[in-house]
């Protein structure tokens, strides 16, 4: 009924009915809401709750391992902010980092590896190459392994890297940069001669391989699609080398490596002989060698007759031409990271009679990866004169000096001759002058004595004689000019 | 103005109780802050990365999202200082536990949590195939990882890396009978080798001292496993892998050998290998191919010295503790026949070529899951 809507304690004025009819409440009178029984029950509940919480407190105090896990509490933000900011779990999908032909568009990360040893003199050149790379720098991670260095490589490297990362433009900053310091205690010298001597090769290549493996295994991440190996002593290389090599979409790819030479040595020369195609001769040779032997290229001791990438270069050839190879050189290798993930590495033992980068090529082939070289795409290695070259240059210097000395001697001799002729001709001239004087005197005397007619004739004759005498000196001088 | 009834009539005891409860709640249910300062397992300095671009075996500190990211730092790793010693706990050596995961067993995870080696020195790495089974394992693993890494501080692992990858192996079924058919072995183990290598080379990083290979179906081992194995100071060391089963004859639970890849080479096997083609592999535990190698699985003697150590030529991957240096030198799991050996057996051979020796503990047992 509507009536109740008005029954808020006031009389319903229009009603003619009596007071007893209206709905009435008494707002000021206290009425207990609950019964004593209910109140007692509430007290019990409170006691039980308190008891349980005390029990739980004690229980969890003594058995901390049984505490329920409720996540990080609201207080943890100021009690241990450091900890809550810590990320310990990482998820990666390796299918996203297989490597494609157009990595720069798909933001594929490259790991650039460079093993260093006493490399301080080359770092300036190396870093200018880094800065010039056209591949987005923020997608390039740098990893260096510095070992057994006696110079200030580490200090210089750190300074250079700091300079590099100080760039304001985030696009110019490189990605993760790691410097691993590890000494292997190598005894082999790194100077050109001992580095390339035949006897030292196998041991040297094995320890180089070890360094490369340490570097790679410490630096490879699940985010990398490509791995690029680059020596620091490359002098000239195209800025777009990463894209150029990547475009071929091969598992392992190397350019041709040459080096410039002084003119007297022919102007240029193939440098990296480790990129080659396998030959029957070499396979037969490999079978005759013992398990730990290592075949190295470019030495008369092992005539392998393999086609070398380096010798196939045509300066005007198509730079995109590819050639299947089996052994690769380590100056500049671009490989898909999946090659390394699947286990291919630089054998520090004799793998199919090869070690280091050549063994790497062999192993990649064994695992059915594509390995190619670009014979007409060339980068230039720094020219460091070898001991032979230095000897040759010394010889040339000696020759030059000998030649100079000879010329000097010759000149002196000529001067001497000239001096002698000079004195003779001056004598002659004195004599000539005397003769002339005498002639003049005679003429004068004769002129005084004789009459006009014969005098004229005599003068003519005398003049003729004079002319003859004047013509003579050039004949005398001729030897001087010789 | 009079107080509201409820406040006026309350007993002060209630407030005291409430206060205690409140404080207790924070102290006990969120143990994070207090444990870190009082516990002995303080997170080691120098084992934190400041950037996302860092080795996955290191935890990194998230930067505040509103700041522009600073240039990635130049990080020096002093690998000369990295030790692998017989007492790794004292030297705070980090252990990387790697597991190729196809199926997730709760017992596997429970055993990991029970490891007595300090958890903040342990990093975990998993690689999971992108199959239906793999997805299920991934979900289960993820749930456990999340629970553990946000749980009690001394149980949290230093870092966890989870990789997913398509398997190249066409094998659909992972069930035991199908998996062990001889003709399937080569392809299966090659795929397995690749998975192991992918996992190893992407997660090892510059700070790992030891790598512990642990198969996902290893469900029982002593909590001191890492310390026990490391104490031998061996480059590569494997315990004996057994399986519990119900013996119908004895009518009771019994154990039987499971992993036959731990062996000492025999002249017969060498001869067999010499006659084989370049791409053929020798396999162990198949009647068609008797190799007469002495298998560590058969050398178990419960009454003998549990610390007895033997030299091995081939190892299995069920449980395997490896010094990280062995892997760094290049010893990996060949996915191709290497001296007619593949995967973990080939690994032992490759390590051997790099002058690292393998050892086994015939009387130290770990247990494989029984399907």
PDB file of N, CA, C and O in Angstrom, chain A residues 376-410:
ATOM      1  N   UNK A 376      85.401 -12.646 -56.068  1.00  0.00           N
ATOM      2  CA  UNK A 376      85.634 -11.307 -56.617  1.00  0.00           C
ATOM      3  C   UNK A 376      85.230 -10.183 -55.665  1.00  0.00           C
ATOM      4  O   UNK A 376      85.203  -9.020 -56.050  1.00  0.00           O
ATOM      5  N   UNK A 377      84.850 -10.538 -54.482  1.00  0.00           N
ATOM      6  CA  UNK A 377      84.519  -9.513 -53.474  1.00  0.00           C
ATOM      7  C   UNK A 377      85.710  -9.491 -52.520  1.00  0.00           C
ATOM      8  O   UNK A 377      85.928 -10.440 -51.777  1.00  0.00           O
ATOM      9  N   UNK A 378      86.489  -8.422 -52.569  1.00  0.00           N
ATOM     10  CA  UNK A 378      87.781  -8.455 -51.888  1.00  0.00           C
ATOM     11  C   UNK A 378      87.872  -7.450 -50.750  1.00  0.00           C
ATOM     12  O   UNK A 378      87.421  -6.307 -50.878  1.00  0.00           O
ATOM     13  N   UNK A 379      88.442  -7.888 -49.645  1.00  0.00           N
ATOM     14  CA  UNK A 379      88.846  -6.953 -48.605  1.00  0.00           C
ATOM     15  C   UNK A 379      90.368  -7.043 -48.490  1.00  0.00           C
ATOM     16  O   UNK A 379      90.968  -8.030 -48.908  1.00  0.00           O
ATOM     17  N   UNK A 380      90.957  -5.991 -47.930  1.00  0.00           N
ATOM     18  CA  UNK A 380      92.414  -5.893 -47.957  1.00  0.00           C
ATOM     19  C   UNK A 380      92.989  -5.964 -46.562  1.00  0.00           C
ATOM     20  O   UNK A 380      92.634  -5.190 -45.684  1.00  0.00           O
ATOM     21  N   UNK A 381      93.885  -6.906 -46.402  1.00  0.00           N
ATOM     22  CA  UNK A 381      94.572  -7.083 -45.123  1.00  0.00           C
ATOM     23  C   UNK A 381      95.727  -6.105 -45.058  1.00  0.00           C
ATOM     24  O   UNK A 381      96.314  -5.738 -46.060  1.00  0.00           O
ATOM     25  N   UNK A 382      96.056  -5.718 -43.832  1.00  0.00           N
ATOM     26  CA  UNK A 382      97.184  -4.813 -43.641  1.00  0.00           C
ATOM     27  C   UNK A 382      98.472  -5.470 -44.129  1.00  0.00           C
ATOM     28  O   UNK A 382      98.671  -6.660 -43.955  1.00  0.00           O
ATOM     29  N   UNK A 383      99.334  -4.662 -44.793  1.00  0.00           N
ATOM     30  CA  UNK A 383     100.628  -5.205 -45.211  1.00  0.00           C
ATOM     31  C   UNK A 383     101.637  -5.013 -44.099  1.00  0.00           C
ATOM     32  O   UNK A 383     101.960  -3.896 -43.712  1.00  0.00           O
ATOM     33  N   UNK A 384     102.107  -6.121 -43.569  1.00  0.00           N
ATOM     34  CA  UNK A 384     103.207  -6.054 -42.613  1.00  0.00           C
ATOM     35  C   UNK A 384     104.378  -6.746 -43.288  1.00  0.00           C
ATOM     36  O   UNK A 384     104.281  -7.922 -43.610  1.00  0.00           O
ATOM     37  N   UNK A 385     105.479  -6.045 -43.499  1.00  0.00           N
ATOM     38  CA  UNK A 385     106.585  -6.681 -44.209  1.00  0.00           C
ATOM     39  C   UNK A 385     107.108  -7.889 -43.441  1.00  0.00           C
ATOM     40  O   UNK A 385     107.301  -7.837 -42.224  1.00  0.00           O
ATOM     41  N   UNK A 386     107.313  -8.966 -44.147  1.00  0.00           N
ATOM     42  CA  UNK A 386     107.851 -10.162 -43.510  1.00  0.00           C
ATOM     43  C   UNK A 386     109.363 -10.004 -43.369  1.00  0.00           C
ATOM     44  O   UNK A 386     109.950  -9.057 -43.895  1.00  0.00           O
ATOM     45  N   UNK A 387     110.002 -10.922 -42.683  1.00  0.00           N
ATOM     46  CA  UNK A 387     111.445 -10.834 -42.499  1.00  0.00           C
ATOM     47  C   UNK A 387     112.148 -10.877 -43.860  1.00  0.00           C
ATOM     48  O   UNK A 387     113.097 -10.134 -44.115  1.00  0.00           O
ATOM     49  N   UNK A 388     111.640 -11.711 -44.751  1.00  0.00           N
ATOM     50  CA  UNK A 388     112.197 -11.782 -46.098  1.00  0.00           C
ATOM     51  C   UNK A 388     112.092 -10.429 -46.790  1.00  0.00           C
ATOM     52  O   UNK A 388     113.027  -9.944 -47.403  1.00  0.00           O
ATOM     53  N   UNK A 389     110.865  -9.871 -46.648  1.00  0.00           N
ATOM     54  CA  UNK A 389     110.645  -8.570 -47.277  1.00  0.00           C
ATOM     55  C   UNK A 389     111.593  -7.534 -46.692  1.00  0.00           C
ATOM     56  O   UNK A 389     112.152  -6.704 -47.416  1.00  0.00           O
ATOM     57  N   UNK A 390     111.730  -7.604 -45.370  1.00  0.00           N
ATOM     58  CA  UNK A 390     112.596  -6.622 -44.723  1.00  0.00           C
ATOM     59  C   UNK A 390     114.036  -6.798 -45.214  1.00  0.00           C
ATOM     60  O   UNK A 390     114.728  -5.822 -45.523  1.00  0.00           O
ATOM     61  N   UNK A 391     114.436  -8.068 -45.346  1.00  0.00           N
ATOM     62  CA  UNK A 391     115.794  -8.337 -45.852  1.00  0.00           C
ATOM     63  C   UNK A 391     115.919  -7.783 -47.266  1.00  0.00           C
ATOM     64  O   UNK A 391     116.884  -7.104 -47.604  1.00  0.00           O
ATOM     65  N   UNK A 392     114.881  -8.069 -48.044  1.00  0.00           N
ATOM     66  CA  UNK A 392     114.890  -7.571 -49.418  1.00  0.00           C
ATOM     67  C   UNK A 392     114.982  -6.051 -49.442  1.00  0.00           C
ATOM     68  O   UNK A 392     115.732  -5.465 -50.207  1.00  0.00           O
ATOM     69  N   UNK A 393     114.187  -5.454 -48.526  1.00  0.00           N
ATOM     70  CA  UNK A 393     114.187  -3.995 -48.496  1.00  0.00           C
ATOM     71  C   UNK A 393     115.551  -3.479 -48.072  1.00  0.00           C
ATOM     72  O   UNK A 393     116.026  -2.464 -48.583  1.00  0.00           O
ATOM     73  N   UNK A 394     116.188  -4.195 -47.151  1.00  0.00           N
ATOM     74  CA  UNK A 394     117.525  -3.779 -46.735  1.00  0.00           C
ATOM     75  C   UNK A 394     118.498  -3.873 -47.902  1.00  0.00           C
ATOM     76  O   UNK A 394     119.311  -2.973 -48.124  1.00  0.00           O
ATOM     77  N   UNK A 395     118.359  -4.956 -48.664  1.00  0.00           N
ATOM     78  CA  UNK A 395     119.209  -5.107 -49.841  1.00  0.00           C
ATOM     79  C   UNK A 395     119.000  -3.966 -50.807  1.00  0.00           C
ATOM     80  O   UNK A 395     119.949  -3.387 -51.342  1.00  0.00           O
ATOM     81  N   UNK A 396     117.698  -3.655 -50.998  1.00  0.00           N
ATOM     82  CA  UNK A 396     117.398  -2.566 -51.917  1.00  0.00           C
ATOM     83  C   UNK A 396     117.994  -1.267 -51.429  1.00  0.00           C
ATOM     84  O   UNK A 396     118.523  -0.464 -52.200  1.00  0.00           O
ATOM     85  N   UNK A 397     117.928  -1.086 -50.115  1.00  0.00           N
ATOM     86  CA  UNK A 397     118.463   0.123 -49.515  1.00  0.00           C
ATOM     87  C   UNK A 397     119.980   0.169 -49.755  1.00  0.00           C
ATOM     88  O   UNK A 397     120.547   1.212 -50.148  1.00  0.00           O
ATOM     89  N   UNK A 398     120.598  -1.015 -49.561  1.00  0.00           N
ATOM     90  CA  UNK A 398     122.056  -1.107 -49.750  1.00  0.00           C
ATOM     91  C   UNK A 398     122.414  -0.774 -51.191  1.00  0.00           C
ATOM     92  O   UNK A 398     123.314   0.012 -51.469  1.00  0.00           O
ATOM     93  N   UNK A 399     121.625  -1.387 -52.095  1.00  0.00           N
ATOM     94  CA  UNK A 399     121.860  -1.154 -53.519  1.00  0.00           C
ATOM     95  C   UNK A 399     121.755   0.322 -53.848  1.00  0.00           C
ATOM     96  O   UNK A 399     122.572   0.886 -54.549  1.00  0.00           O
ATOM     97  N   UNK A 400     120.686   0.888 -53.257  1.00  0.00           N
ATOM     98  CA  UNK A 400     120.454   2.302 -53.522  1.00  0.00           C
ATOM     99  C   UNK A 400     121.654   3.124 -53.040  1.00  0.00           C
ATOM    100  O   UNK A 400     122.146   4.027 -53.729  1.00  0.00           O
ATOM    101  N   UNK A 401     122.126   2.783 -51.853  1.00  0.00           N
ATOM    102  CA  UNK A 401     123.255   3.526 -51.285  1.00  0.00           C
ATOM    103  C   UNK A 401     124.504   3.334 -52.139  1.00  0.00           C
ATOM    104  O   UNK A 401     125.245   4.286 -52.391  1.00  0.00           O
ATOM    105  N   UNK A 402     124.692   2.078 -52.564  1.00  0.00           N
ATOM    106  CA  UNK A 402     125.863   1.781 -53.399  1.00  0.00           C
ATOM    107  C   UNK A 402     125.801   2.614 -54.680  1.00  0.00           C
ATOM    108  O   UNK A 402     126.792   3.202 -55.104  1.00  0.00           O
ATOM    109  N   UNK A 403     124.595   2.664 -55.225  1.00  0.00           N
ATOM    110  CA  UNK A 403     124.411   3.400 -56.471  1.00  0.00           C
ATOM    111  C   UNK A 403     124.712   4.883 -56.247  1.00  0.00           C
ATOM    112  O   UNK A 403     125.402   5.538 -57.042  1.00  0.00           O
ATOM    113  N   UNK A 404     124.197   5.386 -55.145  1.00  0.00           N
ATOM    114  CA  UNK A 404     124.432   6.799 -54.817  1.00  0.00           C
ATOM    115  C   UNK A 404     125.922   7.070 -54.693  1.00  0.00           C
ATOM    116  O   UNK A 404     126.436   8.058 -55.218  1.00  0.00           O
ATOM    117  N   UNK A 405     126.586   6.143 -53.960  1.00  0.00           N
ATOM    118  CA  UNK A 405     128.015   6.318 -53.725  1.00  0.00           C
ATOM    119  C   UNK A 405     128.762   6.318 -55.058  1.00  0.00           C
ATOM    120  O   UNK A 405     129.655   7.130 -55.288  1.00  0.00           O
ATOM    121  N   UNK A 406     128.335   5.398 -55.938  1.00  0.00           N
ATOM    122  CA  UNK A 406     128.976   5.289 -57.240  1.00  0.00           C
ATOM    123  C   UNK A 406     128.809   6.586 -58.023  1.00  0.00           C
ATOM    124  O   UNK A 406     129.758   7.123 -58.605  1.00  0.00           O
ATOM    125  N   UNK A 407     127.586   7.082 -57.980  1.00  0.00           N
ATOM    126  CA  UNK A 407     127.313   8.324 -58.703  1.00  0.00           C
ATOM    127  C   UNK A 407     128.148   9.471 -58.161  1.00  0.00           C
ATOM    128  O   UNK A 407     128.657  10.305 -58.894  1.00  0.00           O
ATOM    129  N   UNK A 408     128.251   9.448 -56.836  1.00  0.00           N
ATOM    130  CA  UNK A 408     129.032  10.477 -56.177  1.00  0.00           C
ATOM    131  C   UNK A 408     130.477  10.425 -56.680  1.00  0.00           C
ATOM    132  O   UNK A 408     131.057  11.461 -57.085  1.00  0.00           O
ATOM    133  N   UNK A 409     131.007   9.192 -56.715  1.00  0.00           N
ATOM    134  CA  UNK A 409     132.397   9.003 -57.131  1.00  0.00           C
ATOM    135  C   UNK A 409     132.593   9.493 -58.573  1.00  0.00           C
ATOM    136  O   UNK A 409     133.557  10.190 -58.880  1.00  0.00           O
ATOM    137  N   UNK A 410     131.602   9.118 -59.378  1.00  0.00           N
ATOM    138  CA  UNK A 410     131.687   9.473 -60.790  1.00  0.00           C
ATOM    139  C   UNK A 410     131.710  10.998 -60.958  1.00  0.00           C
ATOM    140  O   UNK A 410     132.505  11.563 -61.716  1.00  0.00           O
TER     141      UNK A 410
END
